Amino acid sequence: MIEMMLTTALVLFALAIAIALYRIISGPSIPDRVVAMDMIVVNLISGIAVVSVLLKTKAFLEVILILGILAFISTIALSKFIERGVIIERKRDG
Amino acid sequence: MNVSEMDEFIGAFLILIGGIISVISAMGIIRFPDVYTRAHAATKSTTLGVLLSLVGAFIYIWMTENYISVRLVLGIVFVFITAPVSGHLIIRAAYRSKVNMTEDTVEDELKAILDKQTEVH
């Protein structure tokens, strides 16, 4: 019963990722696609948590932290690129 | 059903609720009309779904293996702090790069303030 609940949750996260993938393909603007990318990574984090519970291992828990940090940094870099056109600004001359 | 099975059931139930909330927010991301309402659906309810599923996994691992996973707690805190910040930043970039709102919008209070600022400078 518990295994069936976990498998159902995994299927639901995969369904959410598929729907967000549709938004990435057909999104009218770039911020739509960035929002859907953020949502895909967040669903991937919870999918990894469910997989590590299903396989009864603790080895995948670092992956959750690293994916969270990578999603945050990439969203910040993309939003700065959309807003200003550059990601890392240069120092102004004198 | 003895006590340890009950605890495992609580963890699996939280994970299942998180999955259902994630699917609901994914429905929001395809049905809402413009990027601002879509980000409203994506940042709030997806964060709730992932927090519920991570708390469920934490409880499950704690009860079955008697192991308190500090990495999982750090992941919960990090997602909880950074998800609203990234939603705010991407919506600010969308507004500044003039992504259109839906036609149902009745009032745009930020536009008047931004126009006044550009007049002063």
Short mmCIF file of C-alpha atoms in Angstrom, two decimals:
data_model
loop_
_atom_site.label_atom_id
_atom_site.label_comp_id
_atom_site.label_asym_id
_atom_site.label_seq_id
_atom_site.Cartn_x
_atom_site.Cartn_y
_atom_site.Cartn_z
CA MET A 1 0.00 0.00 0.00
CA ILE A 2 2.75 2.42 0.96
CA GLU A 3 4.74 1.47 -2.13
CA MET A 4 1.67 2.09 -4.28
CA MET A 5 1.20 5.55 -2.74
CA LEU A 6 4.85 6.41 -3.42
CA THR A 7 4.61 5.19 -7.02
CA THR A 8 1.45 7.24 -7.53
CA ALA A 9 3.22 10.32 -6.22
CA LEU A 10 6.13 9.69 -8.61
CA VAL A 11 3.71 9.44 -11.55
CA LEU A 12 2.03 12.69 -10.45
CA PHE A 13 5.38 14.52 -10.34
CA ALA A 14 6.20 13.17 -13.81
CA LEU A 15 2.82 14.43 -15.05
CA ALA A 16 3.53 17.89 -13.63
CA ILE A 17 6.93 17.89 -15.38
CA ALA A 18 5.27 16.93 -18.68
CA ILE A 19 2.72 19.75 -18.39
CA ALA A 20 5.46 22.28 -17.62
CA LEU A 21 7.39 20.95 -20.64
CA TYR A 22 4.37 21.82 -22.78
CA ARG A 23 4.56 25.38 -21.41
CA ILE A 24 8.28 25.55 -22.25
CA ILE A 25 7.62 24.49 -25.85
CA SER A 26 4.63 26.73 -26.49
CA GLY A 27 5.30 29.63 -24.10
CA PRO A 28 4.76 32.99 -25.81
CA SER A 29 7.54 34.87 -23.97
CA ILE A 30 10.91 34.05 -22.46
CA PRO A 31 9.86 34.63 -18.79
CA ASP A 32 7.13 32.01 -19.30
CA ARG A 33 9.79 29.51 -20.23
CA VAL A 34 11.99 30.45 -17.27
CA VAL A 35 9.07 30.03 -14.85
CA ALA A 36 8.32 26.60 -16.33
CA MET A 37 12.01 25.65 -16.07
CA ASP A 38 12.03 26.59 -12.40
CA MET A 39 8.93 24.49 -11.85
CA ILE A 40 10.46 21.48 -13.64
CA VAL A 41 13.54 21.56 -11.41
CA VAL A 42 11.43 21.86 -8.26
CA ASN A 43 9.33 18.85 -9.30
CA LEU A 44 12.53 16.97 -10.10
CA ILE A 45 13.74 17.63 -6.55
CA SER A 46 10.64 16.05 -5.04
CA GLY A 47 10.84 13.17 -7.54
CA ILE A 48 14.38 12.46 -6.38
CA ALA A 49 13.18 12.46 -2.76
CA VAL A 50 10.48 9.91 -3.64
CA VAL A 51 12.98 7.74 -5.54
CA SER A 52 15.38 7.73 -2.62
CA VAL A 53 12.52 6.67 -0.32
CA LEU A 54 11.48 3.92 -2.77
CA LEU A 55 15.00 2.54 -3.14
CA LYS A 56 15.58 2.79 0.66
CA THR A 57 18.85 4.63 0.25
CA LYS A 58 20.24 7.87 1.66
CA ALA A 59 22.76 8.40 -1.14
CA PHE A 60 20.61 10.74 -3.23
CA LEU A 61 19.97 13.40 -0.62
CA GLU A 62 22.90 15.58 -1.71
CA VAL A 63 21.32 15.74 -5.17
CA ILE A 64 18.34 17.58 -3.67
CA LEU A 65 20.54 20.33 -2.22
CA ILE A 66 22.64 20.70 -5.35
CA LEU A 67 19.62 20.87 -7.66
CA GLY A 68 18.04 23.52 -5.44
CA ILE A 69 21.16 25.67 -5.55
CA LEU A 70 21.57 25.23 -9.33
CA ALA A 71 17.92 26.12 -10.00
CA PHE A 72 18.22 29.30 -7.90
CA ILE A 73 21.44 30.44 -9.57
CA SER A 74 20.22 29.73 -13.10
CA THR A 75 16.91 31.53 -12.53
CA ILE A 76 18.73 34.57 -11.16
CA ALA A 77 21.18 34.61 -14.08
CA LEU A 78 18.41 34.29 -16.66
CA SER A 79 16.29 37.02 -15.08
CA LYS A 80 19.26 39.39 -14.95
CA PHE A 81 19.97 38.62 -18.59
CA ILE A 82 16.35 39.36 -19.55
CA GLU A 83 16.28 42.59 -17.55
CA ARG A 84 19.64 44.15 -18.48
CA GLY A 85 21.12 42.19 -21.36
CA VAL A 86 24.28 41.21 -19.44
CA ILE A 87 24.79 38.81 -16.57
CA ILE A 88 28.09 40.04 -15.11
CA GLU A 89 28.55 43.79 -15.41
CA ARG A 90 31.89 45.36 -16.10
CA LYS A 91 33.48 48.01 -14.00
CA ARG A 92 33.01 51.49 -15.40
CA ASP A 93 36.09 53.24 -16.71
CA GLY A 94 37.41 55.96 -14.35
CA MET B 1 -1.38 -1.72 11.54
CA ASN B 2 1.18 -1.21 14.26
CA VAL B 3 2.92 2.00 15.24
CA SER B 4 5.88 2.01 12.82
CA GLU B 5 3.60 1.26 9.87
CA MET B 6 1.46 4.19 10.96
CA ASP B 7 4.49 6.49 10.86
CA GLU B 8 5.48 5.22 7.41
CA PHE B 9 1.91 5.82 6.30
CA ILE B 10 2.10 9.46 7.48
CA GLY B 11 5.26 10.03 5.45
CA ALA B 12 3.87 8.40 2.30
CA PHE B 13 0.60 10.31 2.70
CA LEU B 14 2.44 13.66 2.87
CA ILE B 15 4.37 12.71 -0.29
CA LEU B 16 1.11 11.82 -2.06
CA ILE B 17 -0.50 15.14 -1.05
CA GLY B 18 2.59 16.93 -2.39
CA GLY B 19 2.19 15.16 -5.73
CA ILE B 20 -1.47 16.13 -6.00
CA ILE B 21 -0.67 19.78 -5.23
CA SER B 22 2.11 19.75 -7.85
CA VAL B 23 -0.31 18.51 -10.51
CA ILE B 24 -2.84 21.20 -9.51
CA SER B 25 -0.21 23.91 -9.90
CA ALA B 26 0.80 22.41 -13.27
CA MET B 27 -2.83 22.76 -14.36
CA GLY B 28 -2.56 26.39 -13.28
CA ILE B 29 0.54 26.89 -15.41
CA ILE B 30 -1.24 25.83 -18.59
CA ARG B 31 -4.62 27.43 -17.96
CA PHE B 32 -3.83 30.93 -16.71
CA PRO B 33 -3.77 33.71 -19.34
CA ASP B 34 -0.50 35.61 -18.85
CA VAL B 35 2.96 35.26 -17.33
CA TYR B 36 2.15 36.99 -14.04
CA THR B 37 -0.74 34.72 -13.10
CA ARG B 38 1.26 31.72 -14.30
CA ALA B 39 4.14 32.65 -12.03
CA HIS B 40 1.62 33.09 -9.21
CA ALA B 41 0.52 29.46 -9.72
CA ALA B 42 4.03 28.13 -10.29
CA THR B 43 5.86 29.70 -7.36
CA LYS B 44 3.32 29.31 -4.55
CA SER B 45 1.73 25.93 -4.97
CA THR B 46 4.78 24.17 -6.41
CA THR B 47 6.77 25.33 -3.39
CA LEU B 48 4.06 23.93 -1.11
CA GLY B 49 4.09 20.63 -3.00
CA VAL B 50 7.84 20.18 -2.85
CA LEU B 51 7.95 21.16 0.83
CA LEU B 52 5.24 18.61 1.66
CA SER B 53 7.01 15.84 -0.24
CA LEU B 54 10.41 16.65 1.30
CA VAL B 55 8.88 16.70 4.80
CA GLY B 56 7.24 13.36 4.02
CA ALA B 57 10.55 11.86 2.89
CA PHE B 58 12.22 13.25 6.04
CA ILE B 59 9.60 11.65 8.29
CA TYR B 60 9.76 8.37 6.36
CA ILE B 61 13.56 8.10 6.62
CA TRP B 62 13.44 9.18 10.25
CA MET B 63 10.89 6.52 11.18
CA THR B 64 12.18 3.59 9.12
CA GLU B 65 15.94 3.92 9.57
CA ASN B 66 15.99 6.07 12.72
CA TYR B 67 18.19 8.56 10.92
CA ILE B 68 17.67 12.34 11.05
CA SER B 69 18.85 13.61 7.70
CA VAL B 70 20.41 17.06 8.10
CA ARG B 71 20.88 17.36 4.32
CA LEU B 72 17.15 16.98 3.80
CA VAL B 73 16.44 19.66 6.42
CA LEU B 74 18.92 21.97 4.67
CA GLY B 75 17.21 21.26 1.36
CA ILE B 76 13.80 22.11 2.84
CA VAL B 77 15.07 25.41 4.29
CA PHE B 78 16.88 26.33 1.08
CA VAL B 79 13.91 25.67 -1.20
CA PHE B 80 11.63 27.54 1.21
CA ILE B 81 13.89 30.60 1.17
CA THR B 82 14.90 30.75 -2.49
CA ALA B 83 11.70 29.87 -4.38
CA PRO B 84 9.85 33.16 -3.63
CA VAL B 85 13.01 35.18 -4.37
CA SER B 86 13.49 33.62 -7.79
CA GLY B 87 9.79 34.11 -8.58
CA HIS B 88 10.06 37.78 -7.64
CA LEU B 89 13.18 38.30 -9.77
CA ILE B 90 11.80 36.67 -12.90
CA ILE B 91 8.52 38.58 -12.67
CA ARG B 92 10.38 41.85 -12.15
CA ALA B 93 12.45 41.08 -15.28
CA ALA B 94 9.26 40.21 -17.18
CA TYR B 95 7.64 43.54 -16.21
CA ARG B 96 10.74 45.59 -17.06
CA SER B 97 11.06 43.89 -20.44
CA LYS B 98 7.40 44.82 -21.11
CA VAL B 99 5.73 41.43 -21.38
CA ASN B 100 2.04 42.10 -22.06
CA MET B 101 -0.62 41.48 -19.44
CA THR B 102 -3.92 39.84 -20.26
CA GLU B 103 -6.82 42.00 -21.49
CA ASP B 104 -8.72 41.34 -18.26
CA THR B 105 -6.33 43.57 -16.29
CA VAL B 106 -8.20 46.52 -14.80
CA GLU B 107 -5.40 48.57 -13.26
CA ASP B 108 -1.61 48.82 -13.48
CA GLU B 109 -0.41 50.84 -10.51
CA LEU B 110 3.30 50.23 -11.08
CA LYS B 111 3.31 51.82 -14.54
CA ALA B 112 2.50 55.34 -13.29
CA ILE B 113 5.26 55.17 -10.67
CA LEU B 114 7.83 53.92 -13.16
CA ASP B 115 6.89 56.66 -15.67
CA LYS B 116 7.29 59.32 -12.96
CA GLN B 117 10.74 57.96 -12.08
CA THR B 118 11.92 58.07 -15.68
CA GLU B 119 10.69 61.69 -15.98
CA VAL B 120 12.78 62.78 -13.00
CA HIS B 121 16.01 61.19 -14.21
#
